[in-house]
Coordinates of C-alpha atoms and ligand atoms in Angstrom, one line a residue:
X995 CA -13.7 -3.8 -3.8
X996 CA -10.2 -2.6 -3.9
X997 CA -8.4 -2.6 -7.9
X998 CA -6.1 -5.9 -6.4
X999 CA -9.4 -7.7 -6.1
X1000 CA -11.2 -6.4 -9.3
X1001 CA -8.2 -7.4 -11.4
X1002 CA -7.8 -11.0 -9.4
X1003 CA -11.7 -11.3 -10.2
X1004 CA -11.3 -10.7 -13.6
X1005 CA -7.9 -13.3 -14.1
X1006 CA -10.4 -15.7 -12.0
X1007 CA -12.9 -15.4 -14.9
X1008 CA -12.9 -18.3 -17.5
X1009 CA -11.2 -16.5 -20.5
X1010 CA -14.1 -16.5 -23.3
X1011 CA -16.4 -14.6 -20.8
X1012 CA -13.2 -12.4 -20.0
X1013 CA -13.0 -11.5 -23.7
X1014 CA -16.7 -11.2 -23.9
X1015 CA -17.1 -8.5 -21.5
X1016 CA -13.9 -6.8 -22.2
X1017 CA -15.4 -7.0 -25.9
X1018 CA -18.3 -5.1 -24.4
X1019 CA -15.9 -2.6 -22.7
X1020 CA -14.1 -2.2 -25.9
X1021 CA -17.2 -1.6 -28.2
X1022 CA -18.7 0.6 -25.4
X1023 CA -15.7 3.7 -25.6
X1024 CA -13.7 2.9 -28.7
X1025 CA -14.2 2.1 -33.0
X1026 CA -13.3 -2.0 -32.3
X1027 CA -12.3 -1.6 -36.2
X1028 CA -9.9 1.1 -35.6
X1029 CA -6.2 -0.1 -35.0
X1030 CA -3.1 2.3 -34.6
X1031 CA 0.1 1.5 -35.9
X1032 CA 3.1 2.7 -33.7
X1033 CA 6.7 2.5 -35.2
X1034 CA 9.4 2.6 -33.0
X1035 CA 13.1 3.9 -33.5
X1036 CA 16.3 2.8 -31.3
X1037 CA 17.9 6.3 -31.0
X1038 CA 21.0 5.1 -28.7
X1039 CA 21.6 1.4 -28.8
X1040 CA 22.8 -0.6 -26.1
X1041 CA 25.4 -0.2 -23.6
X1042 CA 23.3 0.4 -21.0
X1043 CA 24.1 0.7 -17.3
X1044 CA 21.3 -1.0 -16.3
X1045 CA 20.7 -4.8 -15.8
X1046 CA 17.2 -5.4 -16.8
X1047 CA 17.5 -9.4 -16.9
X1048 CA 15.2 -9.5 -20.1
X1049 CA 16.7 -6.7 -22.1
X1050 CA 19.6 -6.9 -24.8
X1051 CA 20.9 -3.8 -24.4
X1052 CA 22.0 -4.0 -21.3
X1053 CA 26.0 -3.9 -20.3
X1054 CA 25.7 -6.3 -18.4
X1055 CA 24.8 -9.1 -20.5
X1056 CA 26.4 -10.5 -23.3
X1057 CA 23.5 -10.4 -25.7
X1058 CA 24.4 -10.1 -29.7
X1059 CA 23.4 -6.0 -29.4
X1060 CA 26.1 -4.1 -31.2
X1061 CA 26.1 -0.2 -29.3
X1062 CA 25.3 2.6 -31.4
X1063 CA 25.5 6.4 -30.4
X1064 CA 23.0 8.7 -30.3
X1065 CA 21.3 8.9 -34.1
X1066 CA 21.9 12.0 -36.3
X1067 CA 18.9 14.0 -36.4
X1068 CA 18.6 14.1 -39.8
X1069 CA 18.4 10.0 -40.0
X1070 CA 15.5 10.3 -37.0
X1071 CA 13.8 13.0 -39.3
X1072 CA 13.8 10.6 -42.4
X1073 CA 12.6 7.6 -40.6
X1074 CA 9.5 9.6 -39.2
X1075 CA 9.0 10.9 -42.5
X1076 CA 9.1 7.4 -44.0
X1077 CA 6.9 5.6 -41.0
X1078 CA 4.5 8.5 -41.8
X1079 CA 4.2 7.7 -45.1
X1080 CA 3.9 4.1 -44.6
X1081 CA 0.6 4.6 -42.3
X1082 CA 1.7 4.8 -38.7
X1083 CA 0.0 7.4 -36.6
X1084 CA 2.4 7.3 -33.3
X1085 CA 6.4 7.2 -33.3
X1086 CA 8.6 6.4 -30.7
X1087 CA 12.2 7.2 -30.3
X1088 CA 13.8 4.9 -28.0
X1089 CA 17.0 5.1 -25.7
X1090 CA 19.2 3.1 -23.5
X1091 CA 19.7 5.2 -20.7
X1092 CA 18.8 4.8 -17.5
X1093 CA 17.9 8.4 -16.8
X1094 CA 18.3 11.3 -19.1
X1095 CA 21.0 13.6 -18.6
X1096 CA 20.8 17.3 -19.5
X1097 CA 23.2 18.2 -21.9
X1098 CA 24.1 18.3 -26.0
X1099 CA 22.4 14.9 -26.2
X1100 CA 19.4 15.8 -24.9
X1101 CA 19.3 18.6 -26.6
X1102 CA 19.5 16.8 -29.7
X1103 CA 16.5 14.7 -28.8
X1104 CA 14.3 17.5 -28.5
X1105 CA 15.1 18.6 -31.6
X1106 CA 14.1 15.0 -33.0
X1107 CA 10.6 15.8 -31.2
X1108 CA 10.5 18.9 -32.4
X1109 CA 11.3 16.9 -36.0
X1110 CA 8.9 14.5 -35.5
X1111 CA 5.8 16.5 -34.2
X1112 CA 6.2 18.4 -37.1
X1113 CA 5.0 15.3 -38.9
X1114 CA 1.8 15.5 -37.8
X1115 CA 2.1 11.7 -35.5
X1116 CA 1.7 11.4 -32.0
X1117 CA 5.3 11.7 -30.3
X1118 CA 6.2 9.3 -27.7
X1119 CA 9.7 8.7 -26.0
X1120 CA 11.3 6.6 -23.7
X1121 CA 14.8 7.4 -22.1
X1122 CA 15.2 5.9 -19.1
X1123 CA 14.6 8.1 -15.7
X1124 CA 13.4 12.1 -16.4
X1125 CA 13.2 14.5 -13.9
X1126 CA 10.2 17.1 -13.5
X1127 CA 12.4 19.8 -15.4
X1128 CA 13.4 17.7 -18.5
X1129 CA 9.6 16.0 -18.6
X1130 CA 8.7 20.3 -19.0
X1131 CA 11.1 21.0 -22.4
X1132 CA 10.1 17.6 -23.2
X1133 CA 6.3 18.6 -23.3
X1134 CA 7.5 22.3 -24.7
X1135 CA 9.1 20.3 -27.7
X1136 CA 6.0 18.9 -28.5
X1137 CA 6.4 15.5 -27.2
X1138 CA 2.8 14.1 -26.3
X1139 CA 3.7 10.7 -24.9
X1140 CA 6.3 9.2 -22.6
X1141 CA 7.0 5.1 -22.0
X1142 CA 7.6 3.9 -19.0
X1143 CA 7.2 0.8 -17.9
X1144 CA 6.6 -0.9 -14.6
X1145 CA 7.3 -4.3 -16.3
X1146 CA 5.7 -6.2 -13.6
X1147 CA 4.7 -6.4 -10.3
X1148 CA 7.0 -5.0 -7.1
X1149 CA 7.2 -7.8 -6.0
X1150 CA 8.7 -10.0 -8.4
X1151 CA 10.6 -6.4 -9.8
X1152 CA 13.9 -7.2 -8.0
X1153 CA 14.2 -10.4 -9.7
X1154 CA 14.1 -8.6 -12.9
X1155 CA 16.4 -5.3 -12.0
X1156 CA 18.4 -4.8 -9.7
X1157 CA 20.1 -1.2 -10.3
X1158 CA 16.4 0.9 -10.0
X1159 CA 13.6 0.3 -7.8
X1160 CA 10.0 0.5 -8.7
X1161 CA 9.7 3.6 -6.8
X1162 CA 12.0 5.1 -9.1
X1163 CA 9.8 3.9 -12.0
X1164 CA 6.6 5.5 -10.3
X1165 CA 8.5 9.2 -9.6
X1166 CA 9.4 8.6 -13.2
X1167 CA 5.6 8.8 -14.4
X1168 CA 4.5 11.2 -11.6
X1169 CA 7.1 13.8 -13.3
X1170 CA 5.5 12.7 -16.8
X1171 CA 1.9 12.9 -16.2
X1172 CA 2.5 16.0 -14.2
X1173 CA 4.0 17.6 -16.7
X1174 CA 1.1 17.0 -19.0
X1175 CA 2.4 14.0 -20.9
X1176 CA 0.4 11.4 -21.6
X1177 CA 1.7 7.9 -19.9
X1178 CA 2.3 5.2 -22.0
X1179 CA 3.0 2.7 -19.5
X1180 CA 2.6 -1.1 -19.5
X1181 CA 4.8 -4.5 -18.8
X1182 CA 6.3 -7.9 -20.0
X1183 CA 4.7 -11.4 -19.4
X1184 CA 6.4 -14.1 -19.4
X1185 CA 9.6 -13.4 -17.3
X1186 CA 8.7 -16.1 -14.5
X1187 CA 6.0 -14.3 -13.0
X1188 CA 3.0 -15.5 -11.2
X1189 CA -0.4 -15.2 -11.7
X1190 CA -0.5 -12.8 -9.0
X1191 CA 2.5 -11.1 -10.3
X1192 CA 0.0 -10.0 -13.1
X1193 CA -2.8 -9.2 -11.2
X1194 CA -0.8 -6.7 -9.2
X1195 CA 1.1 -5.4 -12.4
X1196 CA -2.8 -4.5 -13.9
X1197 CA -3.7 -3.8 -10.8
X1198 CA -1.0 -1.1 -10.3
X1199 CA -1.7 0.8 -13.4
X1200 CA -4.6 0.6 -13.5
X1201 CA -5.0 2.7 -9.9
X1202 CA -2.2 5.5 -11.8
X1203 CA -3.6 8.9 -11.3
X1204 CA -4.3 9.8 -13.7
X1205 CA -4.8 6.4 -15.9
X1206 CA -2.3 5.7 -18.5
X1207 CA -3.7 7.0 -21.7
X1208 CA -1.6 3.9 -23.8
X1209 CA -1.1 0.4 -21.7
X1210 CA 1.6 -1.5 -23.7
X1211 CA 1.4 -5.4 -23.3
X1212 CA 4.6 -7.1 -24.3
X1213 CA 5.7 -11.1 -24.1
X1214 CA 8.8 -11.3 -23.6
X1215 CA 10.8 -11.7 -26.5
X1216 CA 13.9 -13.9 -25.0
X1217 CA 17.3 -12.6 -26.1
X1218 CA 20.4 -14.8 -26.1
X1219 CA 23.3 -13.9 -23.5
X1220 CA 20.5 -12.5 -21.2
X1221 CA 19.6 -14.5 -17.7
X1222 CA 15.7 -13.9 -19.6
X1223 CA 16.9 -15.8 -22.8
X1224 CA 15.7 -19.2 -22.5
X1225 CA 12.9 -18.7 -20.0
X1226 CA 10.1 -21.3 -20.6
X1227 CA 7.2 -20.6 -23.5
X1228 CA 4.3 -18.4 -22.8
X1229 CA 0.9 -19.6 -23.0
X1230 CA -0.8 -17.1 -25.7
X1231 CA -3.9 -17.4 -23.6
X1232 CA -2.2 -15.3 -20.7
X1233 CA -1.4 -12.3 -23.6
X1234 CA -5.3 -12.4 -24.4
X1235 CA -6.1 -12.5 -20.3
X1236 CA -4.2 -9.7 -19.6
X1237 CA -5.1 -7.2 -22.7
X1238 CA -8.6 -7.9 -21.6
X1239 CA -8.4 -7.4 -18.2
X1240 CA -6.3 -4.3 -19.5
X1241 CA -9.6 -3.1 -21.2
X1242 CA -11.9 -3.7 -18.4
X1243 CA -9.5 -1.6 -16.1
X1244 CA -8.7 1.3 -18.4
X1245 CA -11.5 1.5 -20.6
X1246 CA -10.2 4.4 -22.2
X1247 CA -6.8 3.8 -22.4
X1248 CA -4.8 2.4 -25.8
X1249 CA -3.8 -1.1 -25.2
X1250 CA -0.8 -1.9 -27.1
X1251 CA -0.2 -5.7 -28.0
X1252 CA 3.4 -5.0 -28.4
X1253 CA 6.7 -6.9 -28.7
X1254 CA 6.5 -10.6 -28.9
X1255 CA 3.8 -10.6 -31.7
X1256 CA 6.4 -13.2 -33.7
X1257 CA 5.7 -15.6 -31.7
X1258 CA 2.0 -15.1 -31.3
X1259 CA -0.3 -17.3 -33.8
X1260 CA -2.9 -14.7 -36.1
X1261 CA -6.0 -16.5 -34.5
X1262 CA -4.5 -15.4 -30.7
X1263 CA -3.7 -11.6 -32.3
X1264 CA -7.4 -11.5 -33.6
X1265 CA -8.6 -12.6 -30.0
X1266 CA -6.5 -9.9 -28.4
X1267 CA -7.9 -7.8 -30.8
X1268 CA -11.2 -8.7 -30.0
X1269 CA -10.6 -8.2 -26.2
X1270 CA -9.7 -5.0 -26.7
X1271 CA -6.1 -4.4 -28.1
X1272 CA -6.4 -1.9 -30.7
X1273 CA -3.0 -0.9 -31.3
X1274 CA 0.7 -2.7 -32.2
X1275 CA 4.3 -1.6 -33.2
X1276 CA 4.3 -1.4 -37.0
X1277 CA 7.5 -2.4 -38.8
X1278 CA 9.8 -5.2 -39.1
X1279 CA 12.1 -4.0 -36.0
X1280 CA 11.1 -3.1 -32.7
X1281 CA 14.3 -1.6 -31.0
X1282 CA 16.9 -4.3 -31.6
X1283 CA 14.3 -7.5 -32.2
X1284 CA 12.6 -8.3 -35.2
X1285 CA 9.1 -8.1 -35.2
X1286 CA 6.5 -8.8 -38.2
X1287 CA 6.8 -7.0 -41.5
X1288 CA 4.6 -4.6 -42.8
X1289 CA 3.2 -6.3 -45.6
X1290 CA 2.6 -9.4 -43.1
X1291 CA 0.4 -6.7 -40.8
X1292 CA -1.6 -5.3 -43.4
X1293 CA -2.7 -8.4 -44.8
X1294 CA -3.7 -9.3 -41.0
X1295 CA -5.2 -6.2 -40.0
X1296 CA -7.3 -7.0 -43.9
X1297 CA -7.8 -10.3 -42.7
X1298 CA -9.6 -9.5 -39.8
X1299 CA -11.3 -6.3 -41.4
X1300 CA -9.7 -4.0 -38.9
X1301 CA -8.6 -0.8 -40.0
X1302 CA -5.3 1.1 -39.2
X1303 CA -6.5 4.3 -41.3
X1304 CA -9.6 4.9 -38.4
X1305 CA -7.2 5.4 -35.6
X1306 CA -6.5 8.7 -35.9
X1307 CA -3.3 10.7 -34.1
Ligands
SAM2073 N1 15.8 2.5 -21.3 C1 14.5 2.9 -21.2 C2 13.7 2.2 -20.1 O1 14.1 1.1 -19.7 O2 12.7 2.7 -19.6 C3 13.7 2.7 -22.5 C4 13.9 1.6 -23.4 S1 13.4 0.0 -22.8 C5 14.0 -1.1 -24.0 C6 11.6 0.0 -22.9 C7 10.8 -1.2 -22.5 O3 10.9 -2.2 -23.5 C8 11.2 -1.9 -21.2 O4 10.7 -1.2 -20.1 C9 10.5 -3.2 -21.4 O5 9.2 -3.2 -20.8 C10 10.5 -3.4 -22.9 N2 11.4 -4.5 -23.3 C11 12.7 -4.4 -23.3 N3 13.3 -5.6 -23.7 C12 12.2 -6.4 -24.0 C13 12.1 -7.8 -24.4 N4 13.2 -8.5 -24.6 N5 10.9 -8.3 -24.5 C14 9.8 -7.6 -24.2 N6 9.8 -6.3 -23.8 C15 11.0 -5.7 -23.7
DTB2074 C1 7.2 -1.1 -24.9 O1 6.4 -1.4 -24.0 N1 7.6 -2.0 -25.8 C2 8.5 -1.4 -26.7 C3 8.4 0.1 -26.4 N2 7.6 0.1 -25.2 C4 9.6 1.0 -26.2 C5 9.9 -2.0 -26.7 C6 9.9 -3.4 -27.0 C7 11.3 -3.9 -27.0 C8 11.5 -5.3 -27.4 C9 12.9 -5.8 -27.4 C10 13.8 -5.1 -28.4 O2 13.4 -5.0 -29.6 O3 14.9 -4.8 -28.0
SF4_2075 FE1 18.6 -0.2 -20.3 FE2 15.9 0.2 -20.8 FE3 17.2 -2.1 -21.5 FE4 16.8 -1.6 -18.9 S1 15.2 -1.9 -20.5 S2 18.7 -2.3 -19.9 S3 17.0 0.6 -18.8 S4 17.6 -0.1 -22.3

């Protein structure tokens, strides 16, 4: 059976015996009470080149984004020290670039690795496009995780984006992983796509050599001014689907239920936890959208008995 027809078979599935054997799959390689708490951190806001039709940093939409240059390192240093202290285990710096470009800039964000490894946390980044020689001093900084997303299938991708390719995407994570990064690579439901749209998206990373170590699942969190911002609702059901057919895939892997938890109910986060999500962006902002607060996530994470302080970096 080729991965395509494994991931169709398990979208085919009627979803409680889904989350049943991806609850099986979970329980099998991981602590189902353990759950990591990831902050993130825009670094460089907006202005970006790139058109990503669901994004708000973008240039070419007029979404409510103010830019903001590159942080100061010493405000990046803080705010790891402060998401450290408030539990989280993994921080990532985010950029809107489309590719990294060597110079003082880049330089400045390997001192913030540096900063933030120091810290004891996991280190992820994502900045857009790296080549093989900037995913090397990126690794030598200490950075032990890069995101990079395939967002959906390559199909639908060029109704999406029009100013990359998903090839470019894939060279992207080849120069990560063979640096000897860990990939943190997942996608967005809930842009228009199909139901095979997904199954080829799962499908997809799921046969990445090696397997992304950390499989982010994000609905789309619609933006105003961007051609994404009043695409039709989401059925919760289809997050729970695909984090368990995530699990079933990539046993090993992290699976992130990431942005777009606002406008998930608690009962649908508990059965994503359940099917085998055991990690989420921790603090009231993602990059530039909100996202719930802390208090709000500890008193869930209670709720359900689950356990951020087992997930260990
Ligand atoms: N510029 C870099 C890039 O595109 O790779 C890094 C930052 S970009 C904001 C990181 C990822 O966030 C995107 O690949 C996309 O999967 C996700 N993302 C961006 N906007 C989103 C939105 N409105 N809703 C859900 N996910 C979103
Ligand atoms: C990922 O898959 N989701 C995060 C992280 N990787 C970088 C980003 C979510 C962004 C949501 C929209 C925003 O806040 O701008
Ligand atoms: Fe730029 Fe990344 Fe947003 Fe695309 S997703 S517009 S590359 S910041």
């Amino acid at each position: 059976m080729t991965a395509h027809d494994r991931a169709r078979a398990l979208f085919d599935m009627p979803l409680l015996d889904l989350v049943f054997e991806a609850a099986k799959v979970h329980r099998a390689h991981h602590d189902p009470r353990a759950v990591q708490r990831c902050t993130l951190l825009s670094i460089k806001t907006g202005g970006c080149p790139e058109d990503c039709g669901y994004c708000s940093q973008s240039a070419h939409h007029a979404s409510p984004v103010a830019p903001e240059p590159l942080m100061d390192r010493d405000t990046v240093r803080a705010a790891a020290r402060a998401a450290a202290a408030s539990g989280a285990t993994r921080f990532c710096m985010g950029a809107a670039w489309r590719e990294v470009k060597d110079g003082p800039a880049f330089d400045r964000v390997l001192d913030m690795v540096r900063d933030v490894a120091a810290t004891g946390m996991e280190v992820c980044c994502t900045l857009g496009m790296l080549t093989k020689d900037q995913a090397r001093r990126l690794r030598e900084a200490g950075l032990t995780a890069y995101n990079h997303n395939l967002d959906t299938s390559e199909a639908f991708y060029g109704e999406i984006v029009s100013t990359r390719t998903y090839r470019d995407r894939l060279d992207t994570i080849r120069n990560v992983a063979d640096a000897r990064i860990s990939v943190c690579c997942g996608g967005i439901l809930g842009m228009g796509e199909s139901r095979e749209d997904r199954i080829d998206l799962l499908s997809t990373l799921a046969s990445l050599d090696p397997q992304p170590e950390s499989v982010p699942i994000n609905a789309l969190v619609r933006v105003k001014g961007t051609p994404l911002g009043e695409a039709a609702d989401l059925d919760p059901f289809e997050v729970v689907r695909a984090v368990a057919a995530a699990r079933i895939l990539m046993p090993r892997a992290r699976v992130r239920l990431a942005a777009g938890r606002l406008a998930l109910s608690a009962e649908a986060q508990a059965l994503a936890f359940l099917a085998g999500a055991n990690s989420i962006f921790f603090g009231e902002k993602l990059l530039t959208t909100p996202n719930p607060g802390e208090d709000s996530d500890t008193a869930l994470l209670e709720r359900l008995g689950l356990d951020a302080t087992l997930a260990r970096a």
